[in-house]
Amino acid sequence: MPLTAIILAAGKSTRMKSRRAKPLHEICGKPMLQYVLEACYGAGCDKVLVVVGHGKDEVINAFGHDKRIVWIEQTEQLGTGHAARMCEPWLREHHKGDVFILAGDGPLIRAEVLQTLLRVHCEDQAAASMATAMLEDPTGYGRVTRDGEGNFLSIVEQIDCTPEQREIREIFPSYYCVKGDELLFALSRLKNENKKGEFYLTDIYSILRAAGKKVLAVQAVSAEDVLSVNSRDQQTNVDAIMQDRIQRHLQHAGVTIVSAANTYVEAGASVGPDTILHPFTHIGRDSTIGADCVIGPFAAIPRESLVPEGTTVSMRSLVNEVH
């Protein structure tokens, strides 16, 4: 069966204090939305419906070359459930398989987590599944409630939680996997009877459960992967986590990074084995550096550069090149 994803990317950058569309803010040199798209493709999606609103032209221009994307516009901001409803016409006409639904401001998402969620979802023949996480401090996230046997009951948004529910540490970081026909059924029954007066997409799980459908909650998301970007300080925190991932990947591939804290490698850069990255080195996005190179100290490799095998690039070599 075909696999489709919906990415909710219509929000404003209000807390970012920015005129730029939120999905285009960069993490390690790459727009946030691109990470989410790559996770979807890595999990097997052949089509991705991206719901846009604020700054839609800017977002579409940035990703217009990707023919796997279907652009859906949300003209009113009436909640996540309303955003997903904008996809109903396309889903009714084109899609019969499973659907991921994800947030466009969660660049730490990994394809392998989506694959795990999909596998369990299919093996258990669930109508809808979710990936959850356990947090020491769950403040701000929807809480997952379960019955005495551990079965899913509901997701309660922070603003609607009772004092007891606020103590629940299992949260839902907006990793949805739903059968296409069950999604359409649940979306048609959404109501906005809550303190915000919005249509909560999370309510689809309670709707399906009340209809006797099987709903799974799978603890598959690490606390690190949960972080999303709604403010500049959160952007900095997420960037640091992504930078650590990038550097660890390079180290496992045979690259020496003398000082991780003083080295910055943007996403998509490729570095060959036995290359040494000295302190105060910056490597731009999608650069290719060969094996047995020495980069730095005090070196900057521009984006999409090609550094041949065995090359030394440092402040001294750059100065000599200028003279």
Short mmCIF file of C-alpha atoms in Angstrom, two decimals:
data_model
loop_
_atom_site.label_atom_id
_atom_site.label_comp_id
_atom_site.label_asym_id
_atom_site.label_seq_id
_atom_site.Cartn_x
_atom_site.Cartn_y
_atom_site.Cartn_z
CA MET A 1 0.00 0.00 0.00
CA PRO A 2 1.21 3.57 -0.64
CA LEU A 3 2.61 5.53 2.28
CA THR A 4 1.92 9.25 2.57
CA ALA A 5 2.91 11.89 5.10
CA ILE A 6 1.25 15.13 6.15
CA ILE A 7 3.57 17.80 7.52
CA LEU A 8 1.93 20.66 9.40
CA ALA A 9 3.96 23.75 8.51
CA ALA A 10 1.47 26.62 8.45
CA GLY A 11 2.35 28.29 11.74
CA LYS A 12 3.77 31.78 12.20
CA SER A 13 7.21 32.62 13.62
CA THR A 14 5.64 34.69 16.40
CA ARG A 15 7.90 33.51 19.22
CA MET A 16 10.87 33.46 16.87
CA LYS A 17 10.36 37.23 16.38
CA SER A 18 10.93 36.68 12.66
CA ARG A 19 9.40 37.63 9.32
CA ARG A 20 10.87 34.49 7.79
CA ALA A 21 8.55 31.48 7.47
CA LYS A 22 9.15 29.19 10.43
CA PRO A 23 9.93 25.99 8.42
CA LEU A 24 12.82 27.81 6.70
CA HIS A 25 14.77 28.62 9.85
CA GLU A 26 17.98 26.61 9.69
CA ILE A 27 19.42 23.91 11.89
CA CYS A 28 23.09 23.22 11.09
CA GLY A 29 22.73 25.02 7.79
CA LYS A 30 19.59 23.31 6.54
CA PRO A 31 15.91 24.41 6.77
CA MET A 32 13.94 22.61 9.50
CA LEU A 33 11.37 21.39 7.01
CA GLN A 34 14.04 19.59 5.00
CA TYR A 35 14.91 17.32 7.93
CA VAL A 36 11.27 16.31 8.34
CA LEU A 37 10.91 15.65 4.62
CA GLU A 38 14.05 13.49 4.59
CA ALA A 39 12.75 11.46 7.54
CA CYS A 40 9.51 10.83 5.65
CA TYR A 41 11.31 9.77 2.50
CA GLY A 42 13.66 7.58 4.53
CA ALA A 43 10.65 5.85 6.08
CA GLY A 44 9.24 5.05 2.63
CA CYS A 45 6.82 7.88 1.82
CA ASP A 46 6.34 8.54 -1.88
CA LYS A 47 4.15 11.62 -1.39
CA VAL A 48 4.20 14.30 1.30
CA LEU A 49 1.38 16.78 1.82
CA VAL A 50 2.84 19.98 3.29
CA VAL A 51 0.25 22.26 4.88
CA VAL A 52 1.39 25.88 4.53
CA GLY A 53 -0.06 29.20 5.59
CA HIS A 54 2.13 32.01 6.89
CA GLY A 55 4.93 32.69 4.39
CA LYS A 56 3.61 30.02 2.04
CA ASP A 57 5.15 31.54 -1.10
CA GLU A 58 8.58 31.63 0.53
CA VAL A 59 8.31 27.98 1.60
CA ILE A 60 7.01 26.80 -1.77
CA ASN A 61 9.79 28.65 -3.59
CA ALA A 62 12.39 26.98 -1.38
CA PHE A 63 11.08 23.45 -2.01
CA GLY A 64 9.23 23.83 -5.29
CA HIS A 65 11.75 21.60 -7.09
CA ASP A 66 10.63 18.55 -5.08
CA LYS A 67 7.91 16.87 -7.12
CA ARG A 68 7.04 14.49 -4.26
CA ILE A 69 5.46 17.38 -2.34
CA VAL A 70 1.77 18.29 -2.61
CA TRP A 71 1.15 21.81 -1.30
CA ILE A 72 -1.98 22.34 0.80
CA GLU A 73 -2.96 25.82 2.01
CA GLN A 74 -4.54 26.53 5.39
CA THR A 75 -6.00 30.03 5.17
CA GLU A 76 -7.34 30.11 8.75
CA GLN A 77 -5.43 29.00 11.85
CA LEU A 78 -8.07 26.93 13.66
CA GLY A 79 -5.84 24.24 15.14
CA THR A 80 -3.90 21.16 14.07
CA GLY A 81 -7.08 19.21 13.37
CA HIS A 82 -8.26 21.93 11.02
CA ALA A 83 -4.87 21.88 9.26
CA ALA A 84 -5.15 18.13 8.66
CA ARG A 85 -8.72 18.59 7.39
CA MET A 86 -7.34 20.74 4.57
CA CYS A 87 -5.82 17.52 3.20
CA GLU A 88 -9.13 15.65 3.05
CA PRO A 89 -9.92 16.28 -0.65
CA TRP A 90 -6.53 14.97 -1.78
CA LEU A 91 -6.65 11.95 0.52
CA ARG A 92 -10.15 10.99 -0.63
CA GLU A 93 -9.11 11.08 -4.27
CA HIS A 94 -5.57 9.74 -4.19
CA HIS A 95 -4.71 7.76 -1.08
CA LYS A 96 -5.80 4.46 0.47
CA GLY A 97 -2.77 3.46 2.58
CA ASP A 98 -1.25 4.60 5.85
CA VAL A 99 -0.52 8.23 6.67
CA PHE A 100 2.12 9.79 8.90
CA ILE A 101 1.28 13.19 10.35
CA LEU A 102 4.21 15.24 11.66
CA ALA A 103 5.08 18.77 12.73
CA GLY A 104 7.25 20.89 10.45
CA ASP A 105 9.17 22.38 13.39
CA GLY A 106 10.58 19.07 14.66
CA PRO A 107 13.86 18.62 12.75
CA LEU A 108 15.24 16.02 15.18
CA ILE A 109 12.83 13.40 13.88
CA ARG A 110 14.53 10.24 12.56
CA ALA A 111 13.44 7.95 9.75
CA GLU A 112 14.19 4.88 11.88
CA VAL A 113 11.65 5.99 14.51
CA LEU A 114 8.99 6.34 11.83
CA GLN A 115 9.92 2.90 10.49
CA THR A 116 9.53 1.40 13.97
CA LEU A 117 6.16 3.09 14.42
CA LEU A 118 4.95 1.88 11.03
CA ARG A 119 6.13 -1.68 11.63
CA VAL A 120 4.29 -1.99 14.96
CA HIS A 121 1.24 -0.27 13.49
CA CYS A 122 1.07 -2.79 10.64
CA GLU A 123 1.94 -5.88 12.72
CA ASP A 124 -0.84 -5.11 15.22
CA GLN A 125 -3.26 -4.10 12.46
CA ALA A 126 -4.09 -0.90 14.31
CA ALA A 127 -6.43 1.75 13.00
CA ALA A 128 -4.14 4.41 14.40
CA SER A 129 -0.83 4.45 16.24
CA MET A 130 1.35 7.04 17.91
CA ALA A 131 4.97 7.18 19.03
CA THR A 132 5.35 8.49 22.57
CA ALA A 133 8.22 9.53 24.83
CA MET A 134 8.96 9.63 28.55
CA LEU A 135 10.19 12.98 29.88
CA GLU A 136 11.46 14.03 33.28
CA ASP A 137 9.73 17.36 32.74
CA PRO A 138 6.66 16.96 30.50
CA THR A 139 5.53 20.58 30.82
CA GLY A 140 3.97 21.90 27.63
CA TYR A 141 3.23 18.53 26.03
CA GLY A 142 0.02 16.56 25.67
CA ARG A 143 -0.13 13.73 28.25
CA VAL A 144 -0.89 10.13 27.28
CA THR A 145 -3.44 8.52 29.58
CA ARG A 146 -3.79 4.73 29.85
CA ASP A 147 -6.11 2.33 31.65
CA GLY A 148 -5.06 -0.10 34.39
CA GLU A 149 -3.88 -2.62 31.79
CA GLY A 150 -1.73 -0.10 29.97
CA ASN A 151 -4.04 0.41 27.02
CA PHE A 152 -4.33 3.87 25.47
CA LEU A 153 -7.20 6.04 26.65
CA SER A 154 -6.60 9.60 25.46
CA ILE A 155 -4.21 12.48 24.90
CA VAL A 156 -4.87 15.48 27.11
CA GLU A 157 -3.38 18.82 26.10
CA GLN A 158 -1.42 20.67 28.77
CA ILE A 159 -4.00 23.45 29.05
CA ASP A 160 -6.80 20.93 29.65
CA CYS A 161 -4.93 18.69 32.16
CA THR A 162 -6.12 18.13 35.69
CA PRO A 163 -3.47 18.40 38.44
CA GLU A 164 -3.18 14.60 38.44
CA GLN A 165 -2.76 14.40 34.67
CA ARG A 166 -0.01 17.02 34.80
CA GLU A 167 2.06 14.49 36.75
CA ILE A 168 2.03 11.99 33.86
CA ARG A 169 5.49 11.74 32.27
CA GLU A 170 4.49 9.97 29.05
CA ILE A 171 3.92 12.56 26.36
CA PHE A 172 2.90 12.67 22.72
CA PRO A 173 5.39 14.53 20.49
CA SER A 174 3.11 14.54 17.42
CA TYR A 175 4.26 11.38 15.64
CA TYR A 176 1.04 10.03 14.09
CA CYS A 177 0.48 6.94 11.94
CA VAL A 178 -3.10 6.35 10.82
CA LYS A 179 -4.88 4.29 8.19
CA GLY A 180 -6.11 6.66 5.49
CA ASP A 181 -9.79 5.72 5.71
CA GLU A 182 -9.74 5.83 9.52
CA LEU A 183 -8.13 9.27 9.42
CA LEU A 184 -10.91 10.61 7.20
CA PHE A 185 -13.52 9.07 9.51
CA ALA A 186 -11.97 10.69 12.61
CA LEU A 187 -11.36 14.10 11.01
CA SER A 188 -15.02 14.37 10.07
CA ARG A 189 -15.95 14.00 13.75
CA LEU A 190 -13.55 16.52 15.29
CA LYS A 191 -15.02 19.18 17.56
CA ASN A 192 -13.51 22.30 19.07
CA GLU A 193 -14.97 21.92 22.54
CA ASN A 194 -11.88 22.88 24.54
CA LYS A 195 -10.41 25.93 26.27
CA LYS A 196 -8.71 27.17 23.09
CA GLY A 197 -11.72 26.64 20.86
CA GLU A 198 -9.47 24.82 18.38
CA PHE A 199 -9.74 21.52 16.54
CA TYR A 200 -7.13 19.28 18.18
CA LEU A 201 -5.72 16.64 15.87
CA THR A 202 -4.88 14.55 18.93
CA ASP A 203 -8.63 13.97 19.42
CA ILE A 204 -8.68 11.56 16.47
CA TYR A 205 -7.29 8.84 18.74
CA SER A 206 -10.11 9.14 21.27
CA ILE A 207 -12.65 9.26 18.44
CA LEU A 208 -11.32 6.05 16.92
CA ARG A 209 -11.10 4.31 20.28
CA ALA A 210 -14.70 5.28 21.09
CA ALA A 211 -15.73 3.76 17.76
CA GLY A 212 -14.18 0.45 18.78
CA LYS A 213 -11.07 0.84 16.65
CA LYS A 214 -7.63 -0.36 17.76
CA VAL A 215 -5.30 2.44 18.87
CA LEU A 216 -1.66 1.87 19.85
CA ALA A 217 0.70 4.06 21.86
CA VAL A 218 4.31 2.95 21.32
CA GLN A 219 7.16 4.33 23.43
CA ALA A 220 9.62 4.80 20.57
CA VAL A 221 10.86 8.41 20.79
CA SER A 222 13.89 9.40 22.85
CA ALA A 223 13.72 12.48 25.05
CA GLU A 224 16.25 14.14 22.73
CA ASP A 225 14.13 13.61 19.62
CA VAL A 226 11.12 15.31 21.20
CA LEU A 227 12.52 18.85 21.08
CA SER A 228 10.96 21.19 18.54
CA VAL A 229 11.65 24.81 17.63
CA ASN A 230 9.29 27.58 18.72
CA SER A 231 11.81 30.17 19.92
CA ARG A 232 15.39 31.25 19.32
CA ASP A 233 16.69 29.53 22.44
CA GLN A 234 15.01 26.28 21.38
CA GLN A 235 16.60 26.70 17.95
CA THR A 236 20.01 26.95 19.62
CA ASN A 237 19.36 23.83 21.71
CA VAL A 238 18.18 21.79 18.73
CA ASP A 239 21.11 23.00 16.63
CA ALA A 240 23.54 21.77 19.32
CA ILE A 241 21.91 18.32 19.36
CA MET A 242 22.04 18.10 15.56
CA GLN A 243 25.67 19.22 15.52
CA ASP A 244 26.54 16.46 17.98
CA ARG A 245 24.82 13.92 15.72
CA ILE A 246 26.73 15.15 12.68
CA GLN A 247 30.08 15.04 14.43
CA ARG A 248 29.47 11.59 15.93
CA HIS A 249 28.54 10.28 12.48
CA LEU A 250 31.82 11.61 11.07
CA GLN A 251 33.86 10.20 13.93
CA HIS A 252 32.30 6.76 13.44
CA ALA A 253 33.30 7.03 9.77
CA GLY A 254 36.97 7.57 10.66
CA VAL A 255 37.26 11.36 10.91
CA THR A 256 39.31 12.94 13.72
CA ILE A 257 37.75 16.02 15.31
CA VAL A 258 40.35 17.49 17.61
CA SER A 259 37.97 19.84 19.45
CA ALA A 260 34.26 19.16 19.01
CA ALA A 261 33.29 22.35 20.83
CA ASN A 262 35.35 24.47 18.42
CA THR A 263 34.29 22.75 15.19
CA TYR A 264 31.08 23.29 13.24
CA VAL A 265 30.00 21.03 10.38
CA GLU A 266 26.80 21.84 8.51
CA ALA A 267 24.34 19.17 7.39
CA GLY A 268 25.09 17.18 4.27
CA ALA A 269 28.87 17.61 4.44
CA SER A 270 30.89 14.53 3.54
CA VAL A 271 34.36 13.99 5.03
CA GLY A 272 36.64 11.11 4.10
CA PRO A 273 38.40 8.79 6.57
CA ASP A 274 41.68 9.80 8.22
CA THR A 275 40.91 13.47 7.67
CA ILE A 276 41.66 15.69 10.66
CA LEU A 277 39.48 18.66 11.58
CA HIS A 278 41.44 21.05 13.79
CA PRO A 279 39.87 23.64 16.12
CA PHE A 280 38.06 26.71 14.79
CA THR A 281 37.01 24.97 11.60
CA HIS A 282 33.70 25.57 9.80
CA ILE A 283 32.56 23.21 7.03
CA GLY A 284 29.64 24.38 4.90
CA ARG A 285 26.57 22.44 3.89
CA ASP A 286 26.92 19.73 1.22
CA SER A 287 30.69 20.11 0.96
CA THR A 288 32.79 17.08 0.03
CA ILE A 289 36.18 16.65 1.67
CA GLY A 290 38.36 13.74 0.63
CA ALA A 291 40.31 11.29 2.75
CA ASP A 292 43.64 12.13 4.45
CA CYS A 293 42.99 15.87 4.50
CA VAL A 294 43.96 18.32 7.21
CA ILE A 295 41.42 21.10 7.74
CA GLY A 296 42.28 23.97 10.07
CA PRO A 297 43.00 25.39 12.46
CA PHE A 298 41.08 28.57 11.57
CA ALA A 299 39.66 27.29 8.27
CA ALA A 300 36.27 27.82 6.62
CA ILE A 301 35.11 25.55 3.78
CA PRO A 302 32.28 27.24 1.81
CA ARG A 303 29.05 25.39 1.10
CA GLU A 304 29.11 22.81 -1.72
CA SER A 305 32.90 22.95 -1.93
CA LEU A 306 35.10 20.08 -3.12
CA VAL A 307 38.37 19.47 -1.27
CA PRO A 308 40.50 16.77 -2.97
CA GLU A 309 42.06 13.87 -1.08
CA GLY A 310 45.26 14.72 0.79
CA THR A 311 44.66 18.48 0.84
CA THR A 312 45.68 20.74 3.72
CA VAL A 313 43.52 23.80 4.34
CA SER A 314 44.46 26.13 7.19
CA MET A 315 44.83 29.81 7.91
CA ARG A 316 48.48 29.61 6.86
CA SER A 317 47.67 27.91 3.55
CA LEU A 318 44.93 30.48 2.84
CA VAL A 319 47.30 33.38 3.59
CA ASN A 320 49.97 31.92 1.31
CA GLU A 321 47.37 31.47 -1.43
CA VAL A 322 46.40 35.15 -1.16
CA HIS A 323 50.04 36.29 -1.39
#
